[in-house]
XYZ file of C-alpha atoms in Angstrom:
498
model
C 17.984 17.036 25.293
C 20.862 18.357 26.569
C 20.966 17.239 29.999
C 19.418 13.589 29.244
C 20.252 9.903 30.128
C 22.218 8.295 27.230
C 20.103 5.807 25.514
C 20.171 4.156 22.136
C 17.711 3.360 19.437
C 16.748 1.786 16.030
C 15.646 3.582 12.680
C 13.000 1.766 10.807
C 9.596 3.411 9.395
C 6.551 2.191 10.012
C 6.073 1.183 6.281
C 9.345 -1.052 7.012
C 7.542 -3.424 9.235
C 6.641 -7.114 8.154
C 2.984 -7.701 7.084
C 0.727 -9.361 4.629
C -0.721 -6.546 3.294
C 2.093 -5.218 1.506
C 3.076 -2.639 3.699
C 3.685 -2.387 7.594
C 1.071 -0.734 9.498
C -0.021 0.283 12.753
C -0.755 -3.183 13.756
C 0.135 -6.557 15.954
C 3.772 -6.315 13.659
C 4.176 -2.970 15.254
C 3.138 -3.981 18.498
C 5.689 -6.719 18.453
C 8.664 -4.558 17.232
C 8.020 -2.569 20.491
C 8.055 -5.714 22.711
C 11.738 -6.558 20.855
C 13.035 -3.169 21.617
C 12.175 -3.442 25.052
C 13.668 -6.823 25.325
C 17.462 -5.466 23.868
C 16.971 -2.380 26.418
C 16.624 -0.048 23.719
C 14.530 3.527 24.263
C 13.541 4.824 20.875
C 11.930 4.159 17.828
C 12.784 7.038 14.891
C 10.129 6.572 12.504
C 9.772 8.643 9.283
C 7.456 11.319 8.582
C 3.634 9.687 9.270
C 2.017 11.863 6.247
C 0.549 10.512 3.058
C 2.504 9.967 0.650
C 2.301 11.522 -2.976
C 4.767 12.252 -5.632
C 7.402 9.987 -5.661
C 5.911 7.795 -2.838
C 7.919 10.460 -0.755
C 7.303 11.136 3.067
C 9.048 14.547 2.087
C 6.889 15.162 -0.665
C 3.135 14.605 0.799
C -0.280 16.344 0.352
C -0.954 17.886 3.729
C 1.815 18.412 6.452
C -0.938 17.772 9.393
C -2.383 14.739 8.133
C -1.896 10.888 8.050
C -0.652 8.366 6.178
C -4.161 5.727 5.532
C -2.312 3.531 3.779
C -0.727 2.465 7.803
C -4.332 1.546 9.076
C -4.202 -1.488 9.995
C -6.572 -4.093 8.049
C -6.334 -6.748 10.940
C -7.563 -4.281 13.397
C -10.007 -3.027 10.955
C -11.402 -6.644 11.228
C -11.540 -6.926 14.547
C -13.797 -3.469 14.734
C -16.334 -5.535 12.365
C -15.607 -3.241 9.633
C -14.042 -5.606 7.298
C -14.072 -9.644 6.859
C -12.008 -11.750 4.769
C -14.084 -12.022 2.134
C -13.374 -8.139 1.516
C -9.150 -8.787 0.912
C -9.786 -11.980 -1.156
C -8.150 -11.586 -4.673
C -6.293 -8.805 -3.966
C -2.606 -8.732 -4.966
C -1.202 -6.737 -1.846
C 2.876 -7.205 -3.220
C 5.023 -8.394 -5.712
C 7.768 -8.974 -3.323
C 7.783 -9.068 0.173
C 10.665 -6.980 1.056
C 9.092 -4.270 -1.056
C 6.612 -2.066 -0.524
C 4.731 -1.474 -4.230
C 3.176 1.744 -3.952
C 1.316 1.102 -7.176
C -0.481 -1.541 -5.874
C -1.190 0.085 -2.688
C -2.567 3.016 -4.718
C -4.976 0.904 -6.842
C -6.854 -1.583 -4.298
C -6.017 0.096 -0.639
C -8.270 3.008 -0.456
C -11.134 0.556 -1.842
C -10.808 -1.650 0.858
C -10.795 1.316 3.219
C -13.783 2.962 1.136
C -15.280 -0.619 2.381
C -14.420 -0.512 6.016
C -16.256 3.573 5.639
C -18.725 2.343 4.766
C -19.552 -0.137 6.980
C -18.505 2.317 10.017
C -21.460 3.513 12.515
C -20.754 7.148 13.571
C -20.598 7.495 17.125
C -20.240 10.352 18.930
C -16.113 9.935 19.133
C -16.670 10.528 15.417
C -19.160 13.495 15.103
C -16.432 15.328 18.084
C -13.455 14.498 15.594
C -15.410 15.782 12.597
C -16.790 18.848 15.138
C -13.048 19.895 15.438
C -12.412 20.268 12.114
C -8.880 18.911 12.373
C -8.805 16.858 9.306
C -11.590 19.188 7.081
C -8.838 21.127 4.882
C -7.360 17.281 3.968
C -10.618 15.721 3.638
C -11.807 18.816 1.063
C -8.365 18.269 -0.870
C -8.554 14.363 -1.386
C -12.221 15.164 -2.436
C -11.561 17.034 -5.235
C -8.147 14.720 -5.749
C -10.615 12.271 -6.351
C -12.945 14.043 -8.659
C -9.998 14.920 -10.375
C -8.387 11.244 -10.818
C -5.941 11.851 -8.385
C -4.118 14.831 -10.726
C -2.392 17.752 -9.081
C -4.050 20.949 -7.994
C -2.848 22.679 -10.541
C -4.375 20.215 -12.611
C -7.892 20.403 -11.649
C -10.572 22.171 -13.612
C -10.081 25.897 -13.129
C -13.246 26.457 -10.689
C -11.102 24.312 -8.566
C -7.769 25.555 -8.392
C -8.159 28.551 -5.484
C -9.612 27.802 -2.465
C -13.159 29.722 -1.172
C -15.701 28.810 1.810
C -18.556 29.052 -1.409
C -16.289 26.151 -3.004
C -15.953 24.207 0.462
C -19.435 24.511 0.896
C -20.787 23.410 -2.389
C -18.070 20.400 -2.042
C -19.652 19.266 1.449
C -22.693 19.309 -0.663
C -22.623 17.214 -3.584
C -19.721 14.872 -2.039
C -20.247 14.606 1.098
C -19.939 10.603 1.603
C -16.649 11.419 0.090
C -15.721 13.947 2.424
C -16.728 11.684 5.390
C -14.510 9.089 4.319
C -11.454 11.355 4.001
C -12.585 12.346 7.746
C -12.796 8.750 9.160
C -9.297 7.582 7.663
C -7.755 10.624 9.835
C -9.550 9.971 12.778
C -8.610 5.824 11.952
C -5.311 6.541 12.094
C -5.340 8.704 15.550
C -7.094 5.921 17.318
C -4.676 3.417 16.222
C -1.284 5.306 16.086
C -2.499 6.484 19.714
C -2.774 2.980 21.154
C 0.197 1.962 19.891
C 2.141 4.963 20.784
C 0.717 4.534 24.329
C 1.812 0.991 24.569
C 5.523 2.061 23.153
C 5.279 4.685 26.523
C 4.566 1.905 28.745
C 7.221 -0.086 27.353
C 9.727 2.759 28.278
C 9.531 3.522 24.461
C 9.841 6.847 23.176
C 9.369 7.654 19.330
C 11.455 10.097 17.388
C 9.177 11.460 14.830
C 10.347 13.217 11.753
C 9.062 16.777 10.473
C 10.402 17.526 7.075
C 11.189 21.675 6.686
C 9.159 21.927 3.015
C 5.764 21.195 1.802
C 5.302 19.773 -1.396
C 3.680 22.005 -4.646
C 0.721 19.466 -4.825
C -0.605 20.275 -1.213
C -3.380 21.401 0.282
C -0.763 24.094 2.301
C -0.239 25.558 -1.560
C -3.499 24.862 -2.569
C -5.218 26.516 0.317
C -2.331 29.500 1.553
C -0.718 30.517 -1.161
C 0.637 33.490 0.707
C 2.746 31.573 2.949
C 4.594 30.783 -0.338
C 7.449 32.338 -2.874
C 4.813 32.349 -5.965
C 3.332 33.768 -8.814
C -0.138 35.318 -9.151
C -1.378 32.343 -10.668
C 0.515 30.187 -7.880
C 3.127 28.927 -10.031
C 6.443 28.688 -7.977
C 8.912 31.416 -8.417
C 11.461 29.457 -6.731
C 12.480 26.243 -5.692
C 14.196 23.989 -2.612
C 17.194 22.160 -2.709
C 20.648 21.817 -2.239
C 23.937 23.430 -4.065
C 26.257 21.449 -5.560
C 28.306 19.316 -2.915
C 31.112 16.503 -2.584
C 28.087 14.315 -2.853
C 26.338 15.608 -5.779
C 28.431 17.730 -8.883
C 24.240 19.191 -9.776
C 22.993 19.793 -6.830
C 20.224 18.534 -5.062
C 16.968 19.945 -7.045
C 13.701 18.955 -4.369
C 11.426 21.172 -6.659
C 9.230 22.163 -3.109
C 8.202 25.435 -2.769
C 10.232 27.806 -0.569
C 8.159 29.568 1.957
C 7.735 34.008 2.653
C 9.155 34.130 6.113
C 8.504 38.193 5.977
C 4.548 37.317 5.651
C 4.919 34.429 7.978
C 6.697 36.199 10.722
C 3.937 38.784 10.171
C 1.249 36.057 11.606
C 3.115 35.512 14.575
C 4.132 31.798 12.689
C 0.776 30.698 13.308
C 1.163 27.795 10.930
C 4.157 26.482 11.925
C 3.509 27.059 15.711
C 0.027 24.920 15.057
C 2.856 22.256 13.104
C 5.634 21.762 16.048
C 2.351 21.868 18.228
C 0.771 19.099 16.166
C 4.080 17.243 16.226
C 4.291 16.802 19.681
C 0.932 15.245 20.293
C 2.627 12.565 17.582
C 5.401 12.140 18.866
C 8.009 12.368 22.109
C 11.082 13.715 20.222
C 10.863 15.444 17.217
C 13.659 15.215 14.076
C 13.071 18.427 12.228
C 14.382 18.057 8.890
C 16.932 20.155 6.767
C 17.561 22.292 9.757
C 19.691 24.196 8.367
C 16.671 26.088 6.262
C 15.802 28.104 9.424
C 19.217 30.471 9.252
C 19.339 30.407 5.413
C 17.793 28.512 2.917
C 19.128 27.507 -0.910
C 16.281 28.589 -3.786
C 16.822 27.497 -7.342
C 14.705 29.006 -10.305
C 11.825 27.253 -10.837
C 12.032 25.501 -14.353
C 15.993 24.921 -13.774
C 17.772 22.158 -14.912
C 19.758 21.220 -12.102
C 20.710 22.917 -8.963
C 24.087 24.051 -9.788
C 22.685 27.657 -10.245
C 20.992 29.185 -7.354
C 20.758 32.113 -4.033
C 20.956 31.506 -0.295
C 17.741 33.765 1.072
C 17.658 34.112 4.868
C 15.068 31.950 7.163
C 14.000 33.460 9.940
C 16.928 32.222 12.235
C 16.252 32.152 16.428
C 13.355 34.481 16.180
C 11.329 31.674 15.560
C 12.566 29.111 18.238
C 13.129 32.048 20.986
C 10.203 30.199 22.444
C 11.092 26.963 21.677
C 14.063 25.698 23.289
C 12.895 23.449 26.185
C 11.013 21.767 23.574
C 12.538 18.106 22.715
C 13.608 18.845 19.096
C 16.378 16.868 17.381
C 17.933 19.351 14.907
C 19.286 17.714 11.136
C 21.881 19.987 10.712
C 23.472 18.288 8.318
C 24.441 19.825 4.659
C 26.048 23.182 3.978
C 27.378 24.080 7.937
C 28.259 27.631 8.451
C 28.710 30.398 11.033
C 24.514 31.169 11.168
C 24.033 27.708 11.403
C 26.659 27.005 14.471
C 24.894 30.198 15.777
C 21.563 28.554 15.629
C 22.858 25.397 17.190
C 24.123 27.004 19.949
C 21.308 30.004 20.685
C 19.022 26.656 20.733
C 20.912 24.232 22.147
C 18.954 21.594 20.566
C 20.975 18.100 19.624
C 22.501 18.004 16.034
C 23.842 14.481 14.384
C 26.777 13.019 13.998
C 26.601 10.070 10.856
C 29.606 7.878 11.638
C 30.032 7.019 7.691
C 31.131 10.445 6.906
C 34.011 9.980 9.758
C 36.342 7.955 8.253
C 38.000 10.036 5.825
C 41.570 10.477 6.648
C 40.731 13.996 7.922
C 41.847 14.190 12.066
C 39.486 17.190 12.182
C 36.622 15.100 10.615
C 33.652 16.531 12.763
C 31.509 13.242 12.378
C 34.805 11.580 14.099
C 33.226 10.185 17.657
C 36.663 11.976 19.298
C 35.794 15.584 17.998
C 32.119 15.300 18.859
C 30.564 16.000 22.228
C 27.197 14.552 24.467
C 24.863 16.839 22.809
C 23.604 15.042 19.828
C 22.333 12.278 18.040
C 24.769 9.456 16.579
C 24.200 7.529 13.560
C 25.851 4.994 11.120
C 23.734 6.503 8.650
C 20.487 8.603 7.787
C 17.616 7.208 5.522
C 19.184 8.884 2.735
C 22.439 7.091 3.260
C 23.738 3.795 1.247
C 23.133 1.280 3.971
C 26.624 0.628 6.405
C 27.601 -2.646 4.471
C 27.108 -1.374 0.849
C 28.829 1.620 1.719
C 32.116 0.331 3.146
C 31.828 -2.973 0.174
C 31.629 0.216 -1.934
C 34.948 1.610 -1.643
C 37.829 1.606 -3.488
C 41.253 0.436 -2.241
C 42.280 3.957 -0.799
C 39.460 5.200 0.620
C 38.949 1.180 2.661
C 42.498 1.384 3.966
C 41.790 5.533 4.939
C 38.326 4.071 6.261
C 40.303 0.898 8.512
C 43.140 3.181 9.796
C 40.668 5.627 11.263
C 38.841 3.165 12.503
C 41.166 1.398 14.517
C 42.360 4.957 15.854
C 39.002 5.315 17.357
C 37.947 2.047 18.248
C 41.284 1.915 20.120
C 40.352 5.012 22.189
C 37.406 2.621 23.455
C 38.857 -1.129 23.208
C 36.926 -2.015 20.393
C 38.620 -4.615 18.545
C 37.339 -6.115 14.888
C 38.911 -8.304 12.020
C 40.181 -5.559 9.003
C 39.685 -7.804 6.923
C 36.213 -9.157 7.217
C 33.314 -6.242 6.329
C 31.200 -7.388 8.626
C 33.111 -7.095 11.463
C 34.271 -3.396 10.200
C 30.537 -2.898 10.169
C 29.513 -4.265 13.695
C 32.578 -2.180 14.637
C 31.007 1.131 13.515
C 27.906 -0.015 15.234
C 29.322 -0.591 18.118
C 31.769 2.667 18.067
C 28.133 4.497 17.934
C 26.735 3.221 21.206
C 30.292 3.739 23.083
C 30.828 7.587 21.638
C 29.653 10.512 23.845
C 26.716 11.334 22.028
C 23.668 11.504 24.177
C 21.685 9.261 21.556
C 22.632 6.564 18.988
C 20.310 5.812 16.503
C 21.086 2.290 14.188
C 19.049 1.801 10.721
C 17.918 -1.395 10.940
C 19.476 -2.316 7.670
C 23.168 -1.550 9.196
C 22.571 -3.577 11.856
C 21.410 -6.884 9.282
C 24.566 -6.152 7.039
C 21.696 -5.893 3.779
C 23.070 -3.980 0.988
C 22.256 -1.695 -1.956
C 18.425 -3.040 -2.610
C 17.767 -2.132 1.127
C 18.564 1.674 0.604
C 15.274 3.625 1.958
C 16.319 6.769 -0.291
C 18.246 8.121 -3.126
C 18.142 11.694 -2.335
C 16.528 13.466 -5.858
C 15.785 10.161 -8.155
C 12.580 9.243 -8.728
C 12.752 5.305 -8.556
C 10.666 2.406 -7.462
C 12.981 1.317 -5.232
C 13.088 4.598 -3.067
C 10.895 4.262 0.288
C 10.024 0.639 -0.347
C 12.666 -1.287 2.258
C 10.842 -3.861 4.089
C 11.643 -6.425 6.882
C 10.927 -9.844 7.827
C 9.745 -11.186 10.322
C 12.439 -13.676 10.577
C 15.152 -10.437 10.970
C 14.232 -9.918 14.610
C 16.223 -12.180 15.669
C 17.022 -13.153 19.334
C 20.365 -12.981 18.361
C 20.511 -9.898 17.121
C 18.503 -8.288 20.035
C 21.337 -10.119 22.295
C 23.534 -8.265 20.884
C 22.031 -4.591 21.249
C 21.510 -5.735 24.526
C 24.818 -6.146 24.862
C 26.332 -2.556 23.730
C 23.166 -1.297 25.782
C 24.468 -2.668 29.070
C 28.721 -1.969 28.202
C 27.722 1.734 27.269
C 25.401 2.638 30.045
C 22.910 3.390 27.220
């Protein structure tokens, strides 16, 4: 991405989208957010990772890394296949609040209604090819025994369960196989529809930054299936654990609780798994986010069973022997975090974009590498991430010091640009910040959609390691793509060249 035409964007995931059914999907609401960014001139949509979601309603924390998240099938389109008809969603509660996705509820009436649509689905031979290549089977076995399990985790499950065998496989296609099926069909369901509407977003002049999280989660078929690609014990229990050491953020630590992976045996397999992964990613997606970057040169391991994160090792990834044959590839690297020498090395070996979040720059600090002056073309420019406090909350936020620190810089750089804005209205701070993104040098400039509405703490997508309701559940309305605000985009589009 080096060498590319500056363009600009908008963060929002998929699950973000207005809808009636509690959560957005891959539907007409999609469809229509395309049309909008094409009408303010914008060229990408970053989306979140597209796997299911598990613990924590997490797209970080999901039960296979290669499949998809059924709860984005769309139920209008699902309709208009003749799989489902109204009276199937009658009486069911679908949200509490609109602006919230409720995972709860989505858990307890969604797959029904998709169990439904399964079942009233005649296999073709698009089908019987899908279910031929095996791409979903390792899922489809998992979420089979999920289910005879109530859902539990893995390590859970009744002990004839817990390690994976082609005798076990086999006796599962057996006695479940309608189960099985279904777990098949929501995968292939997906495809069909993410496909159209990623083809649309192409000829729209679209292009969609996926997002490819470094870990795996314990509950996953990946753990489950491949132990060996893991830091375990003989019975599978994790020796270690991912995270994050203590920062300016965070006094504990970050504590993720994923299971770090054995680069020596991976390396040994040529990274066949990942390779398939990045390979996978790509048929997904036109630019690819990978997450926690950082975790390639060395990664941070805390004992599993710990507290906190304040006590840990830094173990070494396996740095540019794995992307040696990767760097044409159009891979956005998060490289955000602890920064250091290996890190800068990586960078630079694979010349692949980093980011730049603009709410980090503001900090008194001349040097400040997040500062739009310090920073050069090749990366990625945010406000803020998805783990961020949204733009308006942020600066509202702040105490006395740290505003005035956050206004003087400010003016230093918008000055270097002509940007002027009122220093005493946060609003106009904010669209100042937004605006400062799309004039930098950065290649790309990505906006969260809640930035650019001003919407404050209840609108955050993530508190990095809480467990909480709240966390992944932002929603839109329909009513928040306005004209007015695509005017505007339209507006920095055309002043920045973007």
């Amino acid at each position: 991405m080096e060498n590319i035409k500056r363009k600009a964007g908008i963060l929002l995931h998929i699950t973000s989208l207005p809808s009636k059914y509690g959560i957005g999907t891959l539907g007409k609401e999609a469809y229509s957010f395309v049309d909008w960014l094409s009408e303010a001139n914008l060229k990408v949509w970053q989306v979140l990772p597209l796997v299911p979601t598990n613990y924590g309603d997490s797209p970080y924390q999901s039960v296979s890394s290669s499949a998809y998240n059924y709860y984005l099938i769309d139920l209008d389109i699902l309709k208009k296949k003749g799989l489902l008809n109204n009276s199937d969603l009658e009486n069911v509660e679908f949200y509490t609040d609109e602006k919230k996705v409720d995972y709860k509820l989505l858990f307890e009436n969604r797959i029904d209604i998709l169990y439904k649509a399964f079942m009233n689905y005649n296999i073709g031979a698009d089908f019987i090819q899908y279910f031929a290549s095996k791409k979903a089977h390792d899922f489809a076995i998992f979420m089979t025994l999920k289910k005879m399990h109530n859902y539990k985790p893995w390590y859970n499950w009744a002990d004839k369960y817990k390690n994976y065998s082609s005798l076990l496989v086999q006796e599962i296609m057996k006695n479940n196989l309608i189960d099985y099926l279904f777990w098949t069909w929501t995968q292939f369901e997906f495809i069909d529809e993410w496909n159209n509407l990623h083809n649309y977003a192409k000829s729209k002049g679209i292009e969609i930054m996926g997002d490819m999280p470094l870990y795996v989660a314990y509950d996953s078929v990946e753990v489950w299936k491949n132990p060996e690609m893991f830091i375990l014990n003989e019975d599978k229990s994790p020796i270690l654990v991912a995270g994050c050491p203590p920062d300016a953020f965070s006094d504990d630590g970050q504590l993720w609780g994923n299971p770090v992976y054995d680069w020596d045996y991976l390396k040994q397999n040529g990274y066949s798994w990942w390779n398939q992964r990045i390979k996978n990613a790509f048929l997904l997606y036109d630019i690819v986010r990978i997450d926690h970057f950082r975790g390639f040169d060395r990664f941070y391991t805390i004992k599993f069973g710990a507290p906190n994160a304040k006590e840990g090792q830094w173990m070494d990834g396996p740095k540019f022997d794995f992307f040696k044959d990767k760097t044409k590839l159009n891979i956005v690297a998060e490289d955000l975090g602890v920064i250091d020498d290996g890190v800068r090395l990586l960078m630079h070996q694979t010349k692949y974009p980093g980011m730049k979040v603009l709410e980090f720059a503001f900090n008194g600090d001349k040097n400040n590498e997040h500062k739009p002056s310090n920073f050069t073309k090749n990366y990625v420019v945010y406000t803020g991430t998805h783990d961020n406090m949204p733009l308006y909350q942020y600066i509202n936020d702040l105490d006395e010091i740290a505003l005035k620190t956050l206004i003087d810089d400010l003016k230093t750089e918008c000055k270097l640009v002509n940007i002027n804005f009122d220093t005493h209205n946060i609003k106009s701070i904010c669209k100042a910040i937004i605006e400062l993104a799309f004039a930098c040098k950065a290649n790309v400039c990505i906006i969260p959609m809640q930035d650019l509405l001003f919407e404050g703490k209840s609108s955050r997508m993530n508190l990095p390691s809480t467990l909480s309701p709240d966390n992944w559940s932002y929603r839109i309305l329909k009513r928040n793509l306005s004209k007015s605000l695509q005017l505007r985009l339209k507006n920095y589009v055309e002043t920045y060249k973007r």
